[in-house]
C-alpha cells in the first residue's frame, strides 16, 4: 500500500485548484493514468479544456438542439441512470417511449394509431437504417415469392444526407442518387421515376435537404409512382427522410401532404434532437402499418410477463432523451411547437432579406415555410469580390460564428454555397449581431483583398452533413 502518496484531507481542502500539482504540471494525455486525482481539479481541467470547443449557440451549421429549458436539464440529470433497453427495470421509460411513438403517428396522420409500429433510435441515422432495412426485406420477400433474383437491390434518392450512403454500402444496395443540374438542386418526380425498376426497394425523398433546406416534393413523387404502377405494375414504396421537416411541416403547414396521408408513404424517420427540440441522442422511425415492417426483423423480449417487440441496432442507450422528448410534447403541444417554429421561420426570413441586401450574395433558400428555417446562399456570378465563401466562413469564425461553406454534390460540384440554420434560441437580436459581423467582414475584404482565395480542401472541416 503506497501510503506515502496520500496527503491529509485538510491539505486537500485548503488546496487552490490552480496552485495544485494536478494543474500546475501537465497531466498525462495518452497513457492510462497511474494515480487518482482530486475531483475538483479534474473537473476544472476538463471544464477549461472544453472552453476551446466553441460556443454551440453560434454554431449555425448544426441542425441539433443547442438551447434547452432548465426543466430539461433537470430531467436529464434525473434520468442519468436509466437504460432504455431495460424495459423490465424501467417500465415507465418504455411506456413513455411508446406514447411518443403514438403521438408521432398521430402527428404524421398514420391511418390507425392503435396498430402503429415505431421506435426511438439514437438519431435519424439509425432510424434511416431501420427504415431502409424494412424496405430491403419487404422487396426481397416479394421477389423470393415470385421466384425472382434478389441480388441487385437499388434505392432512389436525391442529394441525401450521408446516412443513406452508409445504409446502401453496409447493406449492399446500389444507391441511385439523382444528379443535380443548373436550376434543379433536388430530386423531382420525373427524375425519381426515370430510375425505378423491378429491383428498386424504395424511393427516399428528403423533407428538408441538408444542403439547401429545401423540401423534395413527396406528393408529386408519390403521384408519379402511382402512375408508374398503373402503367407497369411496379409498386414502389416511399420512405420519407423527414429528419428536420417532420417537426416543422405538421405545425406550420398542416395541410401540406408529405406524410402517411399519402398511402405510398410506408415509413418516416425524424430526428428528435433537431427540430423535435429534444436533447442530443434521440430519433424516431414510424411505420404506417405492421405489414410494412417484416416480422423477422423484430426481436421479441419478455418483460413484466408481456411481449416486447424491439427493432434496433443498439442495445443499451440512455433513456433521458426520450423522457425529455415527451416533456417537450406535453410542454409545448401543437400550439407551442407552432409558435417556436414560426419564430425560427420569421427570424430566418429576416436574416435572408438582409443577406440579399448586402449585394454580392444570391439567395438559394430564404427560410420560406416550404423548406427548413434555413438561409442558403451563393456568390452571384457577377459579384466583384476578391474572396471565396471559404474565406468568408473562415473570417466569420474569428467572431465565433460557424457558417459553413461547401460545394454541392454531383453534378453541381461547381456550386459553392453557405448556409445558416435558424433554430430555437436564435433571437432577432442574435441575428442582427451576426449580420453586423457579416457586413464588417465584407468591408474587411474590400480593404484587404485576398490574394489567393481558400479552396474547399484548404478550408477543411466544413460540410453540409447536418450535424
Ligand atoms: C441530420 C440528418 C440525418 C442524420 O440524422 P442524425 O439524427 O444526425 O443521425 C439524416 N437525414 C437528414 C435529412 C438529416 O438532416
Coordinates of C-alpha atoms and ligand atoms in Angstrom, one line a residue:
X1 CA 0.0 0.0 0.0
X2 CA 1.8 3.2 -1.0
X3 CA 0.5 5.2 1.9
X4 CA 3.2 7.9 1.3
X5 CA 1.2 9.1 -1.7
X6 CA -1.7 10.2 0.4
X7 CA -1.9 13.7 1.7
X8 CA -4.1 14.7 4.6
X9 CA -7.7 15.6 4.0
X10 CA -7.0 19.0 5.4
X11 CA -4.3 19.7 2.8
X12 CA -6.7 18.8 0.1
X13 CA -9.5 21.1 1.3
X14 CA -7.1 24.0 1.5
X15 CA -5.7 23.5 -2.0
X16 CA -6.2 26.2 -4.5
X17 CA -7.2 24.4 -7.7
X18 CA -4.8 26.1 -10.0
X19 CA -1.9 26.0 -7.4
X20 CA -2.3 22.2 -7.0
X21 CA 0.3 19.9 -8.5
X22 CA -2.6 18.4 -10.6
X23 CA -3.0 21.7 -12.5
X24 CA 0.4 23.3 -12.3
X25 CA 2.0 20.4 -14.1
X26 CA 0.9 18.9 -17.4
X27 CA -1.3 15.8 -16.9
X28 CA -0.7 12.7 -18.9
X29 CA -2.9 12.6 -22.0
X30 CA -2.4 9.4 -23.8
X31 CA -1.1 6.9 -21.3
X32 CA -3.6 5.4 -18.8
X33 CA -3.1 7.5 -15.6
X34 CA -1.4 5.8 -12.7
X35 CA -2.9 7.7 -9.8
X36 CA -6.1 9.3 -8.5
X37 CA -6.8 13.0 -8.7
X38 CA -9.0 15.3 -6.8
X39 CA -12.4 15.6 -8.5
X40 CA -12.4 19.4 -8.2
X41 CA -9.1 19.5 -10.0
X42 CA -10.1 17.1 -12.8
X43 CA -13.4 18.9 -13.2
X44 CA -11.7 22.3 -13.6
X45 CA -9.2 20.8 -16.0
X46 CA -12.0 19.4 -18.2
X47 CA -14.2 22.5 -17.9
X48 CA -11.3 24.6 -19.1
X49 CA -10.3 22.4 -22.0
X50 CA -13.9 22.3 -23.2
X51 CA -13.9 26.2 -23.5
X52 CA -12.0 25.6 -26.7
X53 CA -14.8 23.7 -28.2
X54 CA -16.6 26.9 -29.3
X55 CA -20.0 28.1 -28.4
X56 CA -22.8 25.9 -29.7
X57 CA -25.3 28.7 -29.9
X58 CA -23.1 30.4 -32.5
X59 CA -22.7 27.1 -34.4
X60 CA -25.1 28.0 -37.2
X61 CA -24.0 24.8 -39.1
X62 CA -25.8 22.4 -36.8
X63 CA -29.4 21.2 -37.0
X64 CA -29.3 19.9 -33.5
X65 CA -30.7 21.3 -30.3
X66 CA -28.4 23.9 -28.6
X67 CA -30.9 25.5 -26.2
X68 CA -32.9 23.7 -23.6
X69 CA -35.2 24.7 -20.8
X70 CA -34.0 24.3 -17.3
X71 CA -36.5 21.6 -16.7
X72 CA -34.9 19.5 -19.4
X73 CA -31.5 19.8 -17.8
X74 CA -33.1 18.7 -14.5
X75 CA -34.9 15.7 -16.1
X76 CA -31.7 14.7 -17.9
X77 CA -29.8 14.7 -14.6
X78 CA -32.6 12.6 -13.0
X79 CA -32.5 10.1 -15.9
X80 CA -28.8 9.7 -16.0
X81 CA -29.0 6.1 -14.8
X82 CA -32.0 5.0 -17.0
X83 CA -31.2 2.4 -19.6
X84 CA -34.0 2.5 -22.1
X85 CA -33.4 -1.1 -23.3
X86 CA -34.1 -2.4 -19.8
X87 CA -37.8 -2.3 -20.2
X88 CA -38.3 -4.6 -17.2
X89 CA -36.4 -2.3 -14.8
X90 CA -37.6 0.9 -16.3
X91 CA -41.1 0.2 -17.5
X92 CA -42.3 3.8 -17.3
X93 CA -39.5 4.9 -19.6
X94 CA -40.6 2.2 -22.0
X95 CA -44.2 3.4 -21.6
X96 CA -43.2 7.0 -22.4
X97 CA -41.3 5.8 -25.5
X98 CA -44.4 4.1 -26.7
X99 CA -46.6 7.2 -26.0
X100 CA -44.1 9.3 -28.1
X101 CA -44.4 6.8 -31.0
X102 CA -48.2 7.0 -30.8
X103 CA -48.1 10.8 -30.6
X104 CA -45.9 11.0 -33.7
X105 CA -48.1 8.5 -35.6
X106 CA -51.0 10.9 -34.9
X107 CA -49.0 14.0 -35.9
X108 CA -48.0 12.3 -39.2
X109 CA -51.5 11.0 -39.9
X110 CA -51.0 7.3 -39.6
X111 CA -54.2 5.6 -40.5
X112 CA -54.8 3.7 -37.3
X113 CA -52.9 5.0 -34.2
X114 CA -53.6 1.8 -32.3
X115 CA -51.7 -0.6 -34.5
X116 CA -48.8 1.8 -35.0
X117 CA -45.3 0.4 -35.0
X118 CA -42.3 2.5 -34.4
X119 CA -39.4 3.1 -32.0
X120 CA -36.9 5.6 -30.8
X121 CA -33.3 5.5 -32.1
X122 CA -30.1 7.4 -31.4
X123 CA -31.0 9.7 -34.2
X124 CA -32.1 9.8 -37.8
X125 CA -29.1 7.8 -39.0
X126 CA -30.1 4.7 -37.0
X127 CA -33.8 5.4 -37.9
X128 CA -32.8 5.5 -41.6
X129 CA -31.0 2.2 -41.3
X130 CA -34.1 0.6 -39.8
X131 CA -36.5 2.1 -42.3
X132 CA -34.1 1.1 -45.2
X133 CA -33.8 -2.5 -43.9
X134 CA -37.6 -2.8 -43.8
X135 CA -37.7 -1.7 -47.4
X136 CA -35.0 -4.2 -48.4
X137 CA -36.6 -7.1 -46.5
X138 CA -40.0 -6.4 -48.0
X139 CA -38.6 -6.2 -51.5
X140 CA -36.7 -9.4 -51.0
X141 CA -39.6 -11.3 -49.6
X142 CA -41.7 -10.2 -52.6
X143 CA -39.1 -11.2 -55.1
X144 CA -38.5 -14.6 -53.5
X145 CA -42.2 -15.3 -53.5
X146 CA -42.2 -14.5 -57.3
X147 CA -39.1 -16.8 -57.7
X148 CA -37.0 -13.8 -59.0
X149 CA -33.4 -12.9 -58.2
X150 CA -32.7 -10.7 -55.1
X151 CA -29.0 -9.9 -55.6
X152 CA -29.2 -6.4 -57.1
X153 CA -31.4 -4.1 -55.0
X154 CA -31.3 -0.4 -55.6
X155 CA -32.6 2.7 -53.8
X156 CA -33.5 6.0 -55.4
X157 CA -32.9 9.4 -53.7
X158 CA -31.9 13.0 -54.2
X159 CA -28.9 14.7 -52.6
X160 CA -29.2 12.7 -49.4
X161 CA -27.6 13.0 -46.0
X162 CA -24.6 10.7 -45.6
X163 CA -26.6 8.1 -43.6
X164 CA -28.2 6.9 -46.8
X165 CA -24.8 6.3 -48.4
X166 CA -23.9 4.4 -45.3
X167 CA -27.1 2.4 -45.4
X168 CA -26.6 1.4 -49.0
X169 CA -22.9 0.5 -48.5
X170 CA -23.5 -1.5 -45.3
X171 CA -26.5 -3.4 -46.7
X172 CA -25.1 -3.9 -50.2
X173 CA -27.6 -1.8 -52.1
X174 CA -27.0 0.3 -55.3
X175 CA -27.7 3.9 -54.5
X176 CA -29.2 5.8 -57.4
X177 CA -28.7 9.4 -56.3
X178 CA -30.4 11.8 -58.8
X179 CA -27.6 14.1 -60.1
X180 CA -28.3 17.8 -59.8
X181 CA -28.2 20.3 -62.7
X182 CA -28.4 24.0 -63.2
X183 CA -31.7 25.2 -61.8
X184 CA -32.5 21.9 -60.1
X185 CA -30.9 21.2 -56.7
X186 CA -33.2 18.3 -55.7
X187 CA -35.0 15.1 -56.8
X188 CA -38.1 15.7 -58.8
X189 CA -40.9 13.2 -59.5
X190 CA -39.8 12.7 -63.2
X191 CA -36.1 12.1 -62.2
X192 CA -37.1 9.6 -59.5
X193 CA -39.5 7.6 -61.7
X194 CA -37.0 7.5 -64.6
X195 CA -34.6 5.5 -62.3
X196 CA -37.1 2.9 -61.0
X197 CA -37.1 -0.7 -62.0
X198 CA -38.1 -4.1 -60.5
X199 CA -35.0 -4.0 -58.2
X200 CA -35.9 -0.7 -56.6
X201 CA -36.5 -1.3 -52.9
X202 CA -37.9 2.2 -52.4
X203 CA -37.7 5.9 -53.2
X204 CA -36.4 8.2 -50.4
X205 CA -37.4 11.8 -50.7
X206 CA -36.0 14.2 -48.0
X207 CA -38.2 16.7 -46.3
X208 CA -35.6 19.3 -45.7
X209 CA -32.4 18.7 -47.6
X210 CA -29.2 19.2 -45.6
X211 CA -27.6 21.0 -48.5
X212 CA -30.1 23.8 -49.0
X213 CA -33.0 23.3 -46.6
X214 CA -35.4 22.7 -49.5
X215 CA -38.3 20.1 -49.4
X216 CA -38.3 17.4 -52.0
X217 CA -41.8 17.0 -53.5
X218 CA -43.1 13.9 -51.7
X219 CA -46.7 14.1 -53.0
X220 CA -45.6 14.7 -56.7
X221 CA -43.2 11.7 -56.3
X222 CA -46.0 9.6 -54.8
X223 CA -48.4 10.6 -57.6
X224 CA -45.8 9.7 -60.2
X225 CA -45.2 6.3 -58.6
X226 CA -49.0 5.7 -58.7
X227 CA -48.9 6.3 -62.4
X228 CA -45.9 4.1 -62.8
X229 CA -47.8 1.3 -61.0
X230 CA -50.8 1.7 -63.3
X231 CA -48.6 1.5 -66.4
X232 CA -46.1 -1.2 -65.4
X233 CA -47.4 -2.9 -62.3
X234 CA -44.3 -1.9 -60.3
X235 CA -45.4 -1.0 -56.7
X236 CA -42.6 1.0 -55.2
X237 CA -42.8 2.2 -51.6
X238 CA -41.7 5.6 -50.2
X239 CA -39.7 6.2 -47.0
X240 CA -39.5 9.9 -46.1
X241 CA -36.3 11.1 -44.5
X242 CA -38.0 13.9 -42.6
X243 CA -35.1 14.3 -40.1
X244 CA -36.0 18.0 -39.7
X245 CA -39.2 18.5 -41.7
X246 CA -41.3 16.1 -39.6
X247 CA -41.2 18.5 -36.7
X248 CA -41.8 21.6 -38.8
X249 CA -44.3 20.9 -41.6
X250 CA -47.0 19.5 -39.3
X251 CA -47.0 22.7 -37.3
X252 CA -46.5 25.5 -39.8
X253 CA -48.0 23.8 -42.9
X254 CA -50.7 21.5 -41.5
X255 CA -52.4 21.0 -44.9
X256 CA -49.2 20.1 -46.7
X257 CA -49.3 16.4 -47.6
X258 CA -46.0 14.7 -47.2
X259 CA -46.8 12.0 -44.6
X260 CA -49.0 9.0 -44.1
X261 CA -51.9 10.8 -45.7
X262 CA -50.1 9.5 -48.9
X263 CA -50.8 5.8 -48.9
X264 CA -47.5 5.1 -50.7
X265 CA -45.5 6.5 -47.7
X266 CA -44.7 3.4 -45.7
X267 CA -42.3 4.8 -43.1
X268 CA -40.9 8.1 -41.8
X269 CA -37.8 9.0 -39.8
X270 CA -37.2 12.1 -37.8
X271 CA -34.5 13.5 -35.5
X272 CA -36.0 14.3 -32.1
X273 CA -32.8 16.2 -31.3
X274 CA -33.2 18.6 -34.3
X275 CA -36.5 20.5 -34.6
X276 CA -38.0 18.0 -32.2
X277 CA -36.3 20.2 -29.6
X278 CA -35.1 17.2 -27.5
X279 CA -31.5 17.0 -26.2
X280 CA -28.9 15.2 -28.3
X281 CA -29.3 11.4 -28.8
X282 CA -32.9 10.7 -30.0
X283 CA -34.5 9.9 -33.3
X284 CA -37.7 8.2 -34.4
X285 CA -38.9 5.9 -37.0
X286 CA -42.6 5.0 -37.6
X287 CA -44.2 2.6 -40.0
X288 CA -47.6 3.2 -41.5
X289 CA -48.8 -0.4 -40.9
X290 CA -47.4 -3.5 -39.1
X291 CA -47.3 -5.2 -42.6
X292 CA -44.6 -2.7 -43.7
X293 CA -42.2 -3.9 -41.1
X294 CA -41.3 -7.6 -41.8
X295 CA -41.7 -9.8 -38.7
X296 CA -38.3 -11.4 -38.9
X297 CA -36.6 -8.0 -38.2
X298 CA -38.3 -7.8 -34.9
X299 CA -36.8 -9.4 -31.8
X300 CA -39.2 -10.3 -29.0
X301 CA -38.2 -10.0 -25.4
X302 CA -40.3 -10.8 -22.4
X303 CA -40.9 -8.2 -19.9
X304 CA -43.2 -8.0 -17.0
X305 CA -44.8 -11.1 -18.3
X306 CA -45.6 -9.3 -21.6
X307 CA -44.1 -9.5 -25.0
X308 CA -42.0 -6.5 -26.0
X309 CA -41.0 -6.3 -29.7
X310 CA -37.7 -4.5 -30.3
X311 CA -36.0 -3.4 -33.5
X312 CA -32.8 -1.5 -33.1
X313 CA -29.1 -1.6 -33.9
X314 CA -28.0 -0.6 -30.4
X315 CA -28.7 -2.3 -27.1
X316 CA -28.0 -0.1 -24.1
X317 CA -28.9 3.5 -24.6
X318 CA -29.8 6.4 -22.3
X319 CA -33.5 7.0 -21.6
X320 CA -33.3 10.7 -20.7
X321 CA -33.6 12.0 -24.3
X322 CA -36.8 10.0 -24.7
X323 CA -38.2 11.3 -21.4
X324 CA -37.3 14.9 -22.5
X325 CA -38.8 14.4 -25.9
X326 CA -42.1 13.5 -24.1
X327 CA -41.6 16.5 -21.8
X328 CA -41.5 18.7 -25.0
X329 CA -44.6 17.2 -26.4
X330 CA -46.5 17.8 -23.2
X331 CA -45.0 21.2 -22.5
X332 CA -45.5 22.7 -26.0
X333 CA -48.2 20.7 -27.7
X334 CA -49.1 21.7 -31.3
X335 CA -49.6 25.3 -30.2
X336 CA -46.2 25.6 -28.6
X337 CA -44.3 23.9 -31.4
X338 CA -46.1 26.1 -34.0
X339 CA -45.0 29.3 -32.1
X340 CA -41.4 28.1 -31.6
X341 CA -41.0 27.1 -35.3
X342 CA -42.8 30.2 -36.6
X343 CA -40.4 32.3 -34.7
X344 CA -37.5 30.4 -36.4
X345 CA -39.0 31.0 -39.8
X346 CA -39.6 34.7 -39.2
X347 CA -36.0 35.2 -38.0
X348 CA -34.6 33.2 -40.9
X349 CA -36.6 35.2 -43.4
X350 CA -35.4 38.5 -41.8
X351 CA -31.8 37.3 -42.0
X352 CA -32.3 36.2 -45.6
X353 CA -33.6 39.7 -46.6
X354 CA -30.6 41.4 -45.0
X355 CA -28.1 39.0 -46.6
X356 CA -29.7 39.6 -50.0
X357 CA -29.5 43.3 -49.5
X358 CA -25.7 43.1 -48.9
X359 CA -25.1 42.9 -52.6
X360 CA -22.8 40.0 -53.6
X361 CA -25.0 37.1 -52.4
X362 CA -27.7 35.3 -54.3
X363 CA -30.2 33.5 -52.0
X364 CA -30.9 29.9 -52.8
X365 CA -33.3 29.2 -49.9
X366 CA -34.8 32.1 -48.0
X367 CA -36.2 30.4 -44.9
X368 CA -39.6 30.1 -46.6
X369 CA -42.0 27.6 -44.9
X370 CA -41.9 25.2 -47.9
X371 CA -38.5 24.2 -46.6
X372 CA -36.5 24.5 -43.4
X373 CA -35.8 27.7 -41.5
X374 CA -32.5 27.8 -43.3
X375 CA -30.8 30.5 -45.2
X376 CA -28.7 29.3 -48.0
X377 CA -26.8 31.5 -50.5
X378 CA -24.0 31.6 -53.0
X379 CA -21.9 34.3 -54.6
X380 CA -23.6 36.0 -57.6
X381 CA -21.9 35.1 -60.9
X382 CA -21.0 38.7 -61.4
X383 CA -20.1 39.5 -57.8
X384 CA -17.0 41.6 -58.0
X385 CA -15.4 40.2 -54.9
X386 CA -11.9 39.1 -54.1
X387 CA -12.7 36.2 -51.7
X388 CA -14.3 32.8 -51.8
X389 CA -17.1 31.7 -49.5
X390 CA -14.4 29.6 -47.7
X391 CA -12.5 32.8 -46.9
X392 CA -15.8 34.4 -45.7
X393 CA -16.6 31.4 -43.4
X394 CA -13.0 31.4 -42.1
X395 CA -13.1 35.1 -41.3
X396 CA -16.6 34.9 -39.6
X397 CA -15.1 32.2 -37.4
X398 CA -12.8 34.8 -35.7
X399 CA -16.0 36.2 -34.1
X400 CA -17.2 32.7 -33.1
X401 CA -19.8 32.2 -35.8
X402 CA -19.7 28.9 -37.6
X403 CA -21.3 29.4 -41.0
X404 CA -20.3 26.5 -43.2
X405 CA -19.3 26.8 -46.8
X406 CA -19.3 23.7 -49.0
X407 CA -19.8 22.6 -52.6
X408 CA -23.0 20.8 -53.8
X409 CA -22.9 17.1 -54.8
X410 CA -22.8 15.8 -58.4
X411 CA -23.3 17.3 -61.0
X412 CA -23.1 20.7 -59.3
X413 CA -19.8 20.4 -57.6
X414 CA -19.0 23.8 -59.1
X415 CA -21.6 25.5 -57.0
X416 CA -20.3 26.6 -53.6
X417 CA -22.9 27.6 -51.1
X418 CA -23.1 28.9 -47.5
X419 CA -25.8 28.1 -45.0
X420 CA -27.2 29.0 -41.6
X421 CA -29.7 27.1 -39.5
X422 CA -32.1 29.2 -37.5
X423 CA -33.1 27.2 -34.5
X424 CA -34.9 27.5 -31.2
X425 CA -32.8 30.0 -29.3
X426 CA -31.8 32.2 -32.2
X427 CA -33.3 35.6 -31.5
X428 CA -33.7 38.6 -33.8
X429 CA -31.0 40.4 -31.8
X430 CA -28.6 37.5 -32.2
X431 CA -29.4 37.6 -35.9
X432 CA -28.6 41.3 -36.0
X433 CA -25.3 40.6 -34.3
X434 CA -24.5 38.0 -36.9
X435 CA -25.5 40.4 -39.8
X436 CA -23.3 43.2 -38.4
X437 CA -20.3 40.8 -38.4
X438 CA -21.2 39.6 -41.9
X439 CA -21.2 43.3 -43.1
X440 CA -18.0 44.1 -41.3
X441 CA -16.4 41.0 -42.9
X442 CA -17.3 42.2 -46.4
X443 CA -15.8 45.6 -45.6
X444 CA -12.7 43.9 -44.3
X445 CA -12.2 42.1 -47.6
X446 CA -12.8 45.3 -49.5
X447 CA -9.9 46.9 -47.7
X448 CA -7.8 43.7 -47.6
X449 CA -8.3 41.8 -50.8
X450 CA -7.5 38.1 -50.6
X451 CA -4.6 37.3 -53.0
X452 CA -5.2 33.6 -53.1
X453 CA -8.8 32.6 -52.1
X454 CA -9.1 29.5 -50.0
X455 CA -10.4 26.3 -51.6
X456 CA -12.5 23.6 -50.0
X457 CA -9.6 21.4 -49.4
X458 CA -7.6 24.1 -47.7
X459 CA -10.6 25.3 -45.7
X460 CA -11.3 21.8 -44.4
X461 CA -13.6 20.9 -41.7
X462 CA -16.9 22.3 -43.0
X463 CA -19.5 20.2 -44.7
X464 CA -23.3 20.1 -45.2
X465 CA -23.8 17.0 -43.2
X466 CA -26.4 18.3 -40.9
X467 CA -24.6 17.9 -37.7
Ligands
LIG1 C1 -29.4 15.2 -39.7 C2 -30.0 14.4 -40.8 C3 -29.8 13.0 -40.8 C4 -28.9 12.3 -39.8 O1 -29.6 12.4 -38.6 P1 -28.9 12.2 -37.1 O2 -30.1 12.5 -36.2 O3 -27.8 13.3 -37.1 O4 -28.4 10.8 -37.0 C5 -30.3 12.3 -41.9 N1 -31.1 12.9 -42.8 C6 -31.3 14.2 -42.8 C7 -32.1 14.8 -43.9 C8 -30.7 15.0 -41.8 O5 -31.0 16.3 -41.8

